[in-house]
PDB file of C-alpha atoms (C1' of nucleotides) in Angstrom:
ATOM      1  CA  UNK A   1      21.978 -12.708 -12.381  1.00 49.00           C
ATOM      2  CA  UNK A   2      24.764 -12.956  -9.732  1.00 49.00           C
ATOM      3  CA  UNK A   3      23.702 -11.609  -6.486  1.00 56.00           C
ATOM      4  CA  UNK A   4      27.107 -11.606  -4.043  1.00 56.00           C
ATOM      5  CA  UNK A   5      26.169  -9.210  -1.959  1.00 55.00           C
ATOM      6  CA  UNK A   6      29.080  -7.304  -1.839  1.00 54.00           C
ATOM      7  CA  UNK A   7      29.297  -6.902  -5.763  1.00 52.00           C
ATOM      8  CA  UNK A   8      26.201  -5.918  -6.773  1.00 51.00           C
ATOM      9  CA  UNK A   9      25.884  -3.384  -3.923  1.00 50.00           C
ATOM     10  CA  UNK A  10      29.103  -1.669  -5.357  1.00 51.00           C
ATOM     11  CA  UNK A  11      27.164  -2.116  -8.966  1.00 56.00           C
ATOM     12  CA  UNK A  12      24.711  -0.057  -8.157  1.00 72.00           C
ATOM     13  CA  UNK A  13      25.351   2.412  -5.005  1.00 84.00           C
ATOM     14  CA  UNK A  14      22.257   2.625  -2.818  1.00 90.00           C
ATOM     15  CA  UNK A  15      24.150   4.750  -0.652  1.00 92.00           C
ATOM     16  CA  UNK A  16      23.973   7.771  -3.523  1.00 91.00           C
ATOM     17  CA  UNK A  17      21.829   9.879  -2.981  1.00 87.00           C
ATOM     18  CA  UNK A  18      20.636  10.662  -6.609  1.00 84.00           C
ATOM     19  CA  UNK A  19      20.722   6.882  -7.436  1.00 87.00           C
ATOM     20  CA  UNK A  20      17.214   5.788  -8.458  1.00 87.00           C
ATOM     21  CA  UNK A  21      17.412   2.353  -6.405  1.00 88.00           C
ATOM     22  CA  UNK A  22      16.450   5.296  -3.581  1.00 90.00           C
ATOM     23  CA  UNK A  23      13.243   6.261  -4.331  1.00 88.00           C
ATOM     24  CA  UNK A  24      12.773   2.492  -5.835  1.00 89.00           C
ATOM     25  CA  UNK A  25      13.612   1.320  -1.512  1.00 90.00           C
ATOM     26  CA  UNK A  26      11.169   3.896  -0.373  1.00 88.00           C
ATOM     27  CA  UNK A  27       8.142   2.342  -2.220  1.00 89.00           C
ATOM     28  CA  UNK A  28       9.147  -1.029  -1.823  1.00 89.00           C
ATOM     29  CA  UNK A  29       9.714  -0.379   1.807  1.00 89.00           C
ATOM     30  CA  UNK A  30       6.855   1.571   2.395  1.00 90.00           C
ATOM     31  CA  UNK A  31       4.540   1.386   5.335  1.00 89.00           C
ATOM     32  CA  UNK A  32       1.133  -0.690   3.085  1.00 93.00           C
ATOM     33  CA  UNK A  33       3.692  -1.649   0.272  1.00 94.00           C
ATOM     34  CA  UNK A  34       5.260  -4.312   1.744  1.00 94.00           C
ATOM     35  CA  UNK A  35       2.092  -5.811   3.294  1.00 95.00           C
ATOM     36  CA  UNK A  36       0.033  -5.631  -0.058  1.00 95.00           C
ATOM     37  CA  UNK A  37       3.285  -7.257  -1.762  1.00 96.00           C
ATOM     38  CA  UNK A  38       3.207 -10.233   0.742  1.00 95.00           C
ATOM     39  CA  UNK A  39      -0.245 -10.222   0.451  1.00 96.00           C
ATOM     40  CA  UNK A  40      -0.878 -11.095  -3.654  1.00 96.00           C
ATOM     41  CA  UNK A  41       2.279 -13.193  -3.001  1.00 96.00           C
ATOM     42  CA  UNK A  42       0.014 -15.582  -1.265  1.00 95.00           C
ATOM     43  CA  UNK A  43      -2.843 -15.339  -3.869  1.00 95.00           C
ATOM     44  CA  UNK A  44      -4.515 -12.876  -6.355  1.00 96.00           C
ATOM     45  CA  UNK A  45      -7.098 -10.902  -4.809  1.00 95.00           C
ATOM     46  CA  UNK A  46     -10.476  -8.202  -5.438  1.00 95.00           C
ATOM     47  CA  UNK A  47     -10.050  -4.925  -4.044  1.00 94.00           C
ATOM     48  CA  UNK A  48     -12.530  -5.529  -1.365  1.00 93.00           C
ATOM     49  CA  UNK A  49     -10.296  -9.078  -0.304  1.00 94.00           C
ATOM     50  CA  UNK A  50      -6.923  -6.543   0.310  1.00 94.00           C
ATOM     51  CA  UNK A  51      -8.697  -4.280   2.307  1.00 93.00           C
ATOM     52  CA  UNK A  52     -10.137  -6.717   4.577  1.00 92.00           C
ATOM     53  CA  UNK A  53      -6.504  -8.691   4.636  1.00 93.00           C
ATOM     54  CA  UNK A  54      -4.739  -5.589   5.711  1.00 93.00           C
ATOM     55  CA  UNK A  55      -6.189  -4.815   8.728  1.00 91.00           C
ATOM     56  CA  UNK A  56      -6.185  -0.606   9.462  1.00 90.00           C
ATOM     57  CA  UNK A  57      -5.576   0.149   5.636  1.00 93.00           C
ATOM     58  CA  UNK A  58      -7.845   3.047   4.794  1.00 93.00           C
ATOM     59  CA  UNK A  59      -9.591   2.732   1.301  1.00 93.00           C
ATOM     60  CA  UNK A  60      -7.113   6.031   0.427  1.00 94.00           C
ATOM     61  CA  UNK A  61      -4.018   4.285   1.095  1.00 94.00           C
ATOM     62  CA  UNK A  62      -4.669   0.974  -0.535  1.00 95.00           C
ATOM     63  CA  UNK A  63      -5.568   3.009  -3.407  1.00 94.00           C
ATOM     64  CA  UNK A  64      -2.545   5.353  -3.477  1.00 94.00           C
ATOM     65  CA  UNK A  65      -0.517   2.196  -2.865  1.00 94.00           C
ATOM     66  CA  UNK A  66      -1.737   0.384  -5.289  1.00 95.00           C
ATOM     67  CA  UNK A  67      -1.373   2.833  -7.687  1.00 94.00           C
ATOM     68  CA  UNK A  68       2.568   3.379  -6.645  1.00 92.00           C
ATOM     69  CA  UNK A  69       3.184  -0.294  -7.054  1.00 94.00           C
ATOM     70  CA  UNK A  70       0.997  -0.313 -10.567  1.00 94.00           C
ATOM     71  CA  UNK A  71       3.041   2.089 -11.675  1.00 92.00           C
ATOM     72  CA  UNK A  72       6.524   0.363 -10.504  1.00 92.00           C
ATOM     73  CA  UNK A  73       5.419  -2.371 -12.488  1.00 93.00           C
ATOM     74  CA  UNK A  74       5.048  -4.915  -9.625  1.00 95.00           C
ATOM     75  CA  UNK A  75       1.220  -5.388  -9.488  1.00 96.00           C
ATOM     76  CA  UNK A  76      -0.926  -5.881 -12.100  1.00 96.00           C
ATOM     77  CA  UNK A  77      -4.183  -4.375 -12.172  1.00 95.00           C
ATOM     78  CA  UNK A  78      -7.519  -5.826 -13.887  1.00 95.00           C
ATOM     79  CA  UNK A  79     -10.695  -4.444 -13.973  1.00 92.00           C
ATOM     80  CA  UNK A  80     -13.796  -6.028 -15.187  1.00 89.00           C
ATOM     81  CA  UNK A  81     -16.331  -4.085 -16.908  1.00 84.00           C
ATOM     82  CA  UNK A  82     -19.365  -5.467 -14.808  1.00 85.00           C
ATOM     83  CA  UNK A  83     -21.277  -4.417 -12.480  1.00 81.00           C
ATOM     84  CA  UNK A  84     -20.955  -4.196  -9.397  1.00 86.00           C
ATOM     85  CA  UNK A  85     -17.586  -3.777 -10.571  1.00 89.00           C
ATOM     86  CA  UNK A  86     -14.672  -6.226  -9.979  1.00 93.00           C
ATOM     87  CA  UNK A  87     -11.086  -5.318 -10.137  1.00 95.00           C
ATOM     88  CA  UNK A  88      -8.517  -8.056  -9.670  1.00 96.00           C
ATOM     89  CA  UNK A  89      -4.852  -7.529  -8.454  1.00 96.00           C
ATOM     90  CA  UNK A  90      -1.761  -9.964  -8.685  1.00 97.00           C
ATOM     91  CA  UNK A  91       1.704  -9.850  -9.208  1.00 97.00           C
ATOM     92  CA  UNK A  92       4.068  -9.112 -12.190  1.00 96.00           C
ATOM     93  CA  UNK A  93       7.077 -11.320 -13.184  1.00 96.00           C
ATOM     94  CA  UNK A  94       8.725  -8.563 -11.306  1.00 95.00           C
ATOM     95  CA  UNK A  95       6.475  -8.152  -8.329  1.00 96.00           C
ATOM     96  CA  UNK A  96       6.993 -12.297  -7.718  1.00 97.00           C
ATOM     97  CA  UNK A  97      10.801 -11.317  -7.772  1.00 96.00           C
ATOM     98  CA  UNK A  98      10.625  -8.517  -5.237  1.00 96.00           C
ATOM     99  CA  UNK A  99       7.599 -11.060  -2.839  1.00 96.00           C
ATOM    100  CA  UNK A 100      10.849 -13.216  -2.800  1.00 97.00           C
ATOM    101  CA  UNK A 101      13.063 -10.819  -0.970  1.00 95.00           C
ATOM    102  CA  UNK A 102      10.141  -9.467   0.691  1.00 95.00           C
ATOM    103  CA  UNK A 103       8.754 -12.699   2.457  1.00 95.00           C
ATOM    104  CA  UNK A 104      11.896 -13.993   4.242  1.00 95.00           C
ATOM    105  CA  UNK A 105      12.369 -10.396   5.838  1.00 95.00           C
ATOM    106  CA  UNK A 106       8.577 -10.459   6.768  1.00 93.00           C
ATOM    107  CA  UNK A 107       8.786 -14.103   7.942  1.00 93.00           C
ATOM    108  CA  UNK A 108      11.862 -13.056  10.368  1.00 94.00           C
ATOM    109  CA  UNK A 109      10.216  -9.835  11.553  1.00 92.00           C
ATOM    110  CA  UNK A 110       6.998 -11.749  12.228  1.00 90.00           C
ATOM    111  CA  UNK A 111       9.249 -14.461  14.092  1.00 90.00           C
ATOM    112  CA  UNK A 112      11.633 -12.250  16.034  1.00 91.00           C
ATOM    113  CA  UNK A 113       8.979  -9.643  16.791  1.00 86.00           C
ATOM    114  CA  UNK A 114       8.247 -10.288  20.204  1.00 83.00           C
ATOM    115  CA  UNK A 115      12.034 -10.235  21.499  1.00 84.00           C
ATOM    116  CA  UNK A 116      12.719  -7.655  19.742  1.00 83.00           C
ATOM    117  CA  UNK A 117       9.696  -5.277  21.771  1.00 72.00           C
ATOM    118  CA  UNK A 118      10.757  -7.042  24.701  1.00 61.00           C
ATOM    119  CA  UNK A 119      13.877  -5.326  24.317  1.00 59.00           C
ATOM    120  CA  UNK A 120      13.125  -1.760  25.498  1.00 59.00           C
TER     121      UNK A 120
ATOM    122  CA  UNK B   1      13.811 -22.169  13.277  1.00 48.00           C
ATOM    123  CA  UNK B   2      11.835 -23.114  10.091  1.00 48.00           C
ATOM    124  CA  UNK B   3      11.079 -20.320   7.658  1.00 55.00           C
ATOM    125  CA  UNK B   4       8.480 -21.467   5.197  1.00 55.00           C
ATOM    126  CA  UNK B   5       6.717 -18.344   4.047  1.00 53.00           C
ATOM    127  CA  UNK B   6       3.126 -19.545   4.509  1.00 53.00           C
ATOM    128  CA  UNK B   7       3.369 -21.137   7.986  1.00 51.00           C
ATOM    129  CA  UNK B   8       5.762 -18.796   9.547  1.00 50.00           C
ATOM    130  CA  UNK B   9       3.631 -15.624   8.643  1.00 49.00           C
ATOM    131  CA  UNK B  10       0.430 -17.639   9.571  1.00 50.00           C
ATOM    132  CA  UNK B  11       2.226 -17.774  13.159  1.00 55.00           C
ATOM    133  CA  UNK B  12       2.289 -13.788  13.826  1.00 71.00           C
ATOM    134  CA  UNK B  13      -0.200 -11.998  11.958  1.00 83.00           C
ATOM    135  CA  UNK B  14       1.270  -8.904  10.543  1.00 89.00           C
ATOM    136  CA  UNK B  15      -1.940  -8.860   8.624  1.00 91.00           C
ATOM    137  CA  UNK B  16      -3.326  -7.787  12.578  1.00 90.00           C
ATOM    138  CA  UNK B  17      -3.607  -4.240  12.758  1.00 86.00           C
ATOM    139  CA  UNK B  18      -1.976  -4.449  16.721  1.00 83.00           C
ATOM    140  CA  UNK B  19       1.048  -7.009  15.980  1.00 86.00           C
ATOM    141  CA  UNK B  20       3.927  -5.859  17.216  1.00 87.00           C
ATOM    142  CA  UNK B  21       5.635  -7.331  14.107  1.00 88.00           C
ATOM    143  CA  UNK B  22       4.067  -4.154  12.747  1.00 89.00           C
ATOM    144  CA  UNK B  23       6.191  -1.547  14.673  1.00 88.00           C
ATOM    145  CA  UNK B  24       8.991  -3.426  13.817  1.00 89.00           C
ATOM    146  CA  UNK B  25       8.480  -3.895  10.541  1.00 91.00           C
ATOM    147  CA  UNK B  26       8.167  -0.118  10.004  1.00 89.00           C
ATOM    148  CA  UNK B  27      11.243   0.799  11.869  1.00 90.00           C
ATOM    149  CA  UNK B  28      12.867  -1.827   9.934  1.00 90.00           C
ATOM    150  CA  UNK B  29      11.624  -0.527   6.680  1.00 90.00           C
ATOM    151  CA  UNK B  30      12.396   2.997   7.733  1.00 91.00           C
ATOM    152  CA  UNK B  31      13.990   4.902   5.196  1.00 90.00           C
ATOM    153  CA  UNK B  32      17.500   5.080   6.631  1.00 95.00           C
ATOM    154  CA  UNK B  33      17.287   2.492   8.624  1.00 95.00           C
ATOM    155  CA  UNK B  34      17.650  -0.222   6.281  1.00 95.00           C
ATOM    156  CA  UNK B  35      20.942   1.979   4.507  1.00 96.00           C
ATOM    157  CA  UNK B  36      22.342   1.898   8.119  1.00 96.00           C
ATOM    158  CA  UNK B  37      21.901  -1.999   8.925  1.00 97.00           C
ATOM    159  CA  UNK B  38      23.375  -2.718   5.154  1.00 96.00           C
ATOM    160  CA  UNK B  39      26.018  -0.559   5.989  1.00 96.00           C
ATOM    161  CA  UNK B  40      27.050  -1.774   9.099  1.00 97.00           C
ATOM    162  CA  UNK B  41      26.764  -5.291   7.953  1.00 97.00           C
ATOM    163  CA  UNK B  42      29.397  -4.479   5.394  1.00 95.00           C
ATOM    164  CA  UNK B  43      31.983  -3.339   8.357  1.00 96.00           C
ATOM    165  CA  UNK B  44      31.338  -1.720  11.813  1.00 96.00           C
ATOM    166  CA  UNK B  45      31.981   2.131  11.978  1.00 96.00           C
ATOM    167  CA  UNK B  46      32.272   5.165  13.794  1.00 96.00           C
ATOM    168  CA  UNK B  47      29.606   7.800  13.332  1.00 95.00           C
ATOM    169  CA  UNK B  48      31.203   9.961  11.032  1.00 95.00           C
ATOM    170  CA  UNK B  49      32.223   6.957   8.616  1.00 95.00           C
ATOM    171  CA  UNK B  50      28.470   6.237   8.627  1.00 96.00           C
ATOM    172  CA  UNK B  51      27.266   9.810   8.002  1.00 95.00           C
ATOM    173  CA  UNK B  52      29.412   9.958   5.059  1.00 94.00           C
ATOM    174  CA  UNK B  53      28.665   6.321   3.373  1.00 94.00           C
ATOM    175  CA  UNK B  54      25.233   7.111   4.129  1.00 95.00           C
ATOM    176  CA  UNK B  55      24.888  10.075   1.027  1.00 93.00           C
ATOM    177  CA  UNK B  56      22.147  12.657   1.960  1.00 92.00           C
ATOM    178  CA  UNK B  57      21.173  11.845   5.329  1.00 95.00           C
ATOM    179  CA  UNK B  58      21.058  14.618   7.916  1.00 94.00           C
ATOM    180  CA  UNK B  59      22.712  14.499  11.462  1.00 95.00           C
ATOM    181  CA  UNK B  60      19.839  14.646  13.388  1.00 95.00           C
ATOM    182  CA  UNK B  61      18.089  11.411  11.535  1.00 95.00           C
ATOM    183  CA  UNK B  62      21.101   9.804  11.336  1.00 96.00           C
ATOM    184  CA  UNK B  63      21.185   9.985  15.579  1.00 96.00           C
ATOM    185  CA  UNK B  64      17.466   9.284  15.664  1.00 95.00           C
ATOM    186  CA  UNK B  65      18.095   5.780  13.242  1.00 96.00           C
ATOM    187  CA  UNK B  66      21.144   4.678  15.300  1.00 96.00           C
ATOM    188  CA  UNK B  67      19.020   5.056  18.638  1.00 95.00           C
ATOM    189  CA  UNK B  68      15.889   3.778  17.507  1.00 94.00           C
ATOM    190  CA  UNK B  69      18.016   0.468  15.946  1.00 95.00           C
ATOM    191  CA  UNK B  70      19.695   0.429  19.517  1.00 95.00           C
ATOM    192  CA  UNK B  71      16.424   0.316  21.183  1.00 93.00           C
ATOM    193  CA  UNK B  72      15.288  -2.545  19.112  1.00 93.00           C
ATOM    194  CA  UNK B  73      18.671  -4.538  19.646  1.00 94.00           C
ATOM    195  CA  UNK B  74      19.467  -4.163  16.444  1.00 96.00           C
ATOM    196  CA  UNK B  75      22.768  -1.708  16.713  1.00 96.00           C
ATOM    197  CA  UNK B  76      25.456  -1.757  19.322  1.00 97.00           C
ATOM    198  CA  UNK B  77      26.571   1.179  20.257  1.00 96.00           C
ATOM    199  CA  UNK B  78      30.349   2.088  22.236  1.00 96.00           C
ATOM    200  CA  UNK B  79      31.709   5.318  23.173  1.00 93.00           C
ATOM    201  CA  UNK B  80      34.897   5.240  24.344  1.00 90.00           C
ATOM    202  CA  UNK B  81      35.230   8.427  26.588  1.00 85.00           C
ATOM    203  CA  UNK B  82      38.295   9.967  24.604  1.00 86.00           C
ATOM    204  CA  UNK B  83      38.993  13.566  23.648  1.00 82.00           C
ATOM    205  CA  UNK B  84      37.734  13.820  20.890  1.00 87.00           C
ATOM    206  CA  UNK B  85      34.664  11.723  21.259  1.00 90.00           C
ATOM    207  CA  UNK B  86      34.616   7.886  19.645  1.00 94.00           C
ATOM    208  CA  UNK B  87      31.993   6.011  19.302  1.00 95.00           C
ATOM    209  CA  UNK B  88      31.732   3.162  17.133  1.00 96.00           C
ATOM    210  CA  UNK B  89      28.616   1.075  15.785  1.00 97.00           C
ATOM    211  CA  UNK B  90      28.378  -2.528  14.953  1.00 97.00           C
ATOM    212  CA  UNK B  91      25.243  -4.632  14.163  1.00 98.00           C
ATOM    213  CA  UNK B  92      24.278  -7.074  17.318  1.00 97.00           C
ATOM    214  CA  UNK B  93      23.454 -11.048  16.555  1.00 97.00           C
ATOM    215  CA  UNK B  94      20.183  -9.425  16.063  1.00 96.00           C
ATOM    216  CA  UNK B  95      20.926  -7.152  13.737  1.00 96.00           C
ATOM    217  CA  UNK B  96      23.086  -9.297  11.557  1.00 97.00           C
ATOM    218  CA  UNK B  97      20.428 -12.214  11.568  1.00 96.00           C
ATOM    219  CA  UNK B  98      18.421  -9.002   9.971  1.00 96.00           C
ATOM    220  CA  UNK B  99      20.986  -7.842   7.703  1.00 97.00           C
ATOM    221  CA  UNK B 100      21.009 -11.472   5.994  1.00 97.00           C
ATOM    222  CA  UNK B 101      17.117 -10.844   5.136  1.00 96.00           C
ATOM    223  CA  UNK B 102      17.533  -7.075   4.283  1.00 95.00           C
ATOM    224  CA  UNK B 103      20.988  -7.267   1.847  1.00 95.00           C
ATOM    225  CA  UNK B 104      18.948  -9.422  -0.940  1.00 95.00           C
ATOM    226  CA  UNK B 105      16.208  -7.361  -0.999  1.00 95.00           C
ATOM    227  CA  UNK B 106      18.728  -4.049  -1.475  1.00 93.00           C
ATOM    228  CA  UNK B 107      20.720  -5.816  -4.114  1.00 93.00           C
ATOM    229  CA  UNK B 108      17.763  -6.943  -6.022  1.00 93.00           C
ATOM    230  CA  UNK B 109      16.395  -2.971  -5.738  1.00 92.00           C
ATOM    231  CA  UNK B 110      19.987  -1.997  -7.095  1.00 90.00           C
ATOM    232  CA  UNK B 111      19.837  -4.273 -10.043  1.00 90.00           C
ATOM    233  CA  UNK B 112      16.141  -3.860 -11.169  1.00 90.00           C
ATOM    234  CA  UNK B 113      16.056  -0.129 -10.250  1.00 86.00           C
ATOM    235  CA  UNK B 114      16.500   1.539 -14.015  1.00 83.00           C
ATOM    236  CA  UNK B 115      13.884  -1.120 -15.014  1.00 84.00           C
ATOM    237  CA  UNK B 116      11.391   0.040 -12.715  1.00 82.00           C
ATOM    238  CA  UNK B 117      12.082   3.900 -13.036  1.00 72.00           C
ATOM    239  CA  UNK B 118      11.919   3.195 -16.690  1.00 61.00           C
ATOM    240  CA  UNK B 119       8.841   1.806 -16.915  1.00 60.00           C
ATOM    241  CA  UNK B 120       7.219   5.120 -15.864  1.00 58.00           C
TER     242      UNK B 120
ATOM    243  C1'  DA C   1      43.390  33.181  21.349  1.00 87.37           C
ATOM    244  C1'  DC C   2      41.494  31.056  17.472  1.00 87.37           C
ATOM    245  C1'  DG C   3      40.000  27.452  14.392  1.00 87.37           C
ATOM    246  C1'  DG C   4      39.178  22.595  13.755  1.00 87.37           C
ATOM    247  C1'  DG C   5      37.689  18.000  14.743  1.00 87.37           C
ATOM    248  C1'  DT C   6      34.027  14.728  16.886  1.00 87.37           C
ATOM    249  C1'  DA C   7      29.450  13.402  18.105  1.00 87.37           C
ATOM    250  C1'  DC C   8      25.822  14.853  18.997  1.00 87.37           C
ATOM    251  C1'  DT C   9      21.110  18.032  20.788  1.00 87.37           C
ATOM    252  C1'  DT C  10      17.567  21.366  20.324  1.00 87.37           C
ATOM    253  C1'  DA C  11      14.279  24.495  18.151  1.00 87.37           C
ATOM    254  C1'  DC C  12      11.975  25.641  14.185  1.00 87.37           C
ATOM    255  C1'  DT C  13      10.069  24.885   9.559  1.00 87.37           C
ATOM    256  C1'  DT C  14       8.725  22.220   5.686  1.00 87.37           C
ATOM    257  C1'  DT C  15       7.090  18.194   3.522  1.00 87.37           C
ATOM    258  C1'  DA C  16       5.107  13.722   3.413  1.00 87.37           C
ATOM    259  C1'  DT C  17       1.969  10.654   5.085  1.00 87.37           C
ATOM    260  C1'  DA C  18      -2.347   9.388   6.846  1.00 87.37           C
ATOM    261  C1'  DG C  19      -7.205   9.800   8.491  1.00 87.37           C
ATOM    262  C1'  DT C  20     -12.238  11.434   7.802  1.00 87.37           C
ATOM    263  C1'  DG C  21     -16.143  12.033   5.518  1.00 87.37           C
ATOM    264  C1'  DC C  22     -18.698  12.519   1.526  1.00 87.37           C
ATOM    265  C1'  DG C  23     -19.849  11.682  -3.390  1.00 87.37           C
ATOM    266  C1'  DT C  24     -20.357   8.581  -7.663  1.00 87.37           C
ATOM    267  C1'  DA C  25     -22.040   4.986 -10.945  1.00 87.37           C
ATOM    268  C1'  DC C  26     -24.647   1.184 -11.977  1.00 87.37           C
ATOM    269  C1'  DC C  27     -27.760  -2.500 -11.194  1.00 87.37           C
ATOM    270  C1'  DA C  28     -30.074  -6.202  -8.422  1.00 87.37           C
ATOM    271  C1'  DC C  29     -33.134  -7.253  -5.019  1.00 87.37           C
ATOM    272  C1'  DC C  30     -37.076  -6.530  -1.877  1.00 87.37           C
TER     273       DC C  30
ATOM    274  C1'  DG D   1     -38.572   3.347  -4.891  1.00 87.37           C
ATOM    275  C1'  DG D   2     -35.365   2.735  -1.297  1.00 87.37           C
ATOM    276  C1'  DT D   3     -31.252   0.054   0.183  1.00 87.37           C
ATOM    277  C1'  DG D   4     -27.011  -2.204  -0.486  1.00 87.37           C
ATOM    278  C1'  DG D   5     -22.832  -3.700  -2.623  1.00 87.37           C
ATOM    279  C1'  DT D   6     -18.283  -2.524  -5.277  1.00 87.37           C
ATOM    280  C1'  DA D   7     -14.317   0.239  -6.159  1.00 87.37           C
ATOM    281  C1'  DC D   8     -12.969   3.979  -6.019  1.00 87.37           C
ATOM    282  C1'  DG D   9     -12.052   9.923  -6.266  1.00 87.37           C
ATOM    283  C1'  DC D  10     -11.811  14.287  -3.938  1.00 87.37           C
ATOM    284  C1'  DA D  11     -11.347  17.815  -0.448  1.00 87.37           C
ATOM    285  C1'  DC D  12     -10.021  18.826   3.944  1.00 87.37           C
ATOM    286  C1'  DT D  13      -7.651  18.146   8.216  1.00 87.37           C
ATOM    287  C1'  DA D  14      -4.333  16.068  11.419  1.00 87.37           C
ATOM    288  C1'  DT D  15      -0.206  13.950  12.567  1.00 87.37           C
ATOM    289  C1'  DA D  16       4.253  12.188  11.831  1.00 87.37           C
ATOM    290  C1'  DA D  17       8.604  12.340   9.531  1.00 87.37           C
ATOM    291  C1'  DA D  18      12.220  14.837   7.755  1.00 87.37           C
ATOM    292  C1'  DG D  19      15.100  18.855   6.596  1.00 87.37           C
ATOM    293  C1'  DT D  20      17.640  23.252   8.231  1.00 87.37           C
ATOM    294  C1'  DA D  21      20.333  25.724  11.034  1.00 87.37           C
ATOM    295  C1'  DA D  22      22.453  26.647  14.959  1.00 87.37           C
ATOM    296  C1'  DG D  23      24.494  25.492  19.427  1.00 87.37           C
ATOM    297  C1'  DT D  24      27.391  22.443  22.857  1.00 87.37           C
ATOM    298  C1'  DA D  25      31.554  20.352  24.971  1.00 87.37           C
ATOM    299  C1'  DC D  26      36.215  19.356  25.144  1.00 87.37           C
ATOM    300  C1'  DC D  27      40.969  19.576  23.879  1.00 87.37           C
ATOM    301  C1'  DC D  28      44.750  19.996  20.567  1.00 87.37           C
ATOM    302  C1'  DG D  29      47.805  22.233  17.462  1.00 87.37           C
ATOM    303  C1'  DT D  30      49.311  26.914  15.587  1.00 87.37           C
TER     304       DT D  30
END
DNA sequence: ACGGGTACTTACTTTATAGTGCGTACCACC
DNA sequence: GGTGGTACGCACTATAAAGTAAGTACCCGT
């Protein structure tokens, strides 16, 4: 599991544009994706929890991305057969390794943020 | 300049619907912008040199990335006024303090990518 | 005089993304 | 028996992002 940067970018070319690591980035990167990521990275959650986390998610898109991520394998997805009903979400194996890369780019956006707008 | 995950992102919100980490997140997560700051991070280049690494991306968003990463400090852009036209890109202290956050993320994508598309 | 190279811009169209509002199922509580 | 809570699905509309195609400017070599 060797991760030289300039190695296993050759490996596998993101910069192909028929190479599946594409459409892989655009999920991961996506708008909600990255915030619900960060989000069960912190702690396992109820529906209801994420949507009152992520502030301006509509109850559409933290279902469609939810369903995305389900179905990259990254979040995990538990419903409870009661009622009211319950339906927990956390984090695959995998989905803890891609909250790793995730949370130190967050972390420096969230720190660097304000310079950065400053800037125009 | 401490980075642990749960205090740092505790300090700016991006959970807050009006953070301005959350503009810059999104250009950030764009999807060409992150090929164009792992490119340049590998070597600085000249527009065409970044229009061909970059597999599938159009002219026009390829302009639109470069001056949107400018605006956010991100990119340095020189044109050297020569017949024909030079101009050459390089990341910014910025951009490269970004580029150390965004490469691991990219490589991990690369290596997991037929994992996740396979589990489909 | 014509084609080629470089780094774009602009106008137009298509596609993706996102927002809005309403419906559903079931039960518990008042 | 009406209201509220939970976790959605669906249809429709609006907006933003992206793709397509063409045009621009300048000079150089043939």
């Amino acid at each position: 599991m060797t991760e030289d940067p300039a190695r296993a970018i050759r490996a596998t070319n993101v910069f192909a544009a028929n190479c599946p690591s594409r459409r892989v980035l655009d999920h991961v990167t996506s708008k909600w994706g990255v915030l619900v990521i960060v989000a069960l990275a912190q702690s396992p959650m109820r529906w209801g929890a994420l949507r009152r986390r992520i502030e301006g998610v509509s109850e559409k898109m933290l279902a469609q991305t939810l369903r995305t991520l389900e179905a990259d394998g990254f979040v995990l997805r538990e419903a409870q057969p009661t009622i009211p009903p319950r339906v927990d979400y956390s984090l695959t194996p995998l989905g803890r390794g891609l909250a790793d890369r995730l949370i130190p780019l967050v972390t420096w956006v969230g720190n660097n943020a304000d310079e950065i707008v400053g800037a125009h």
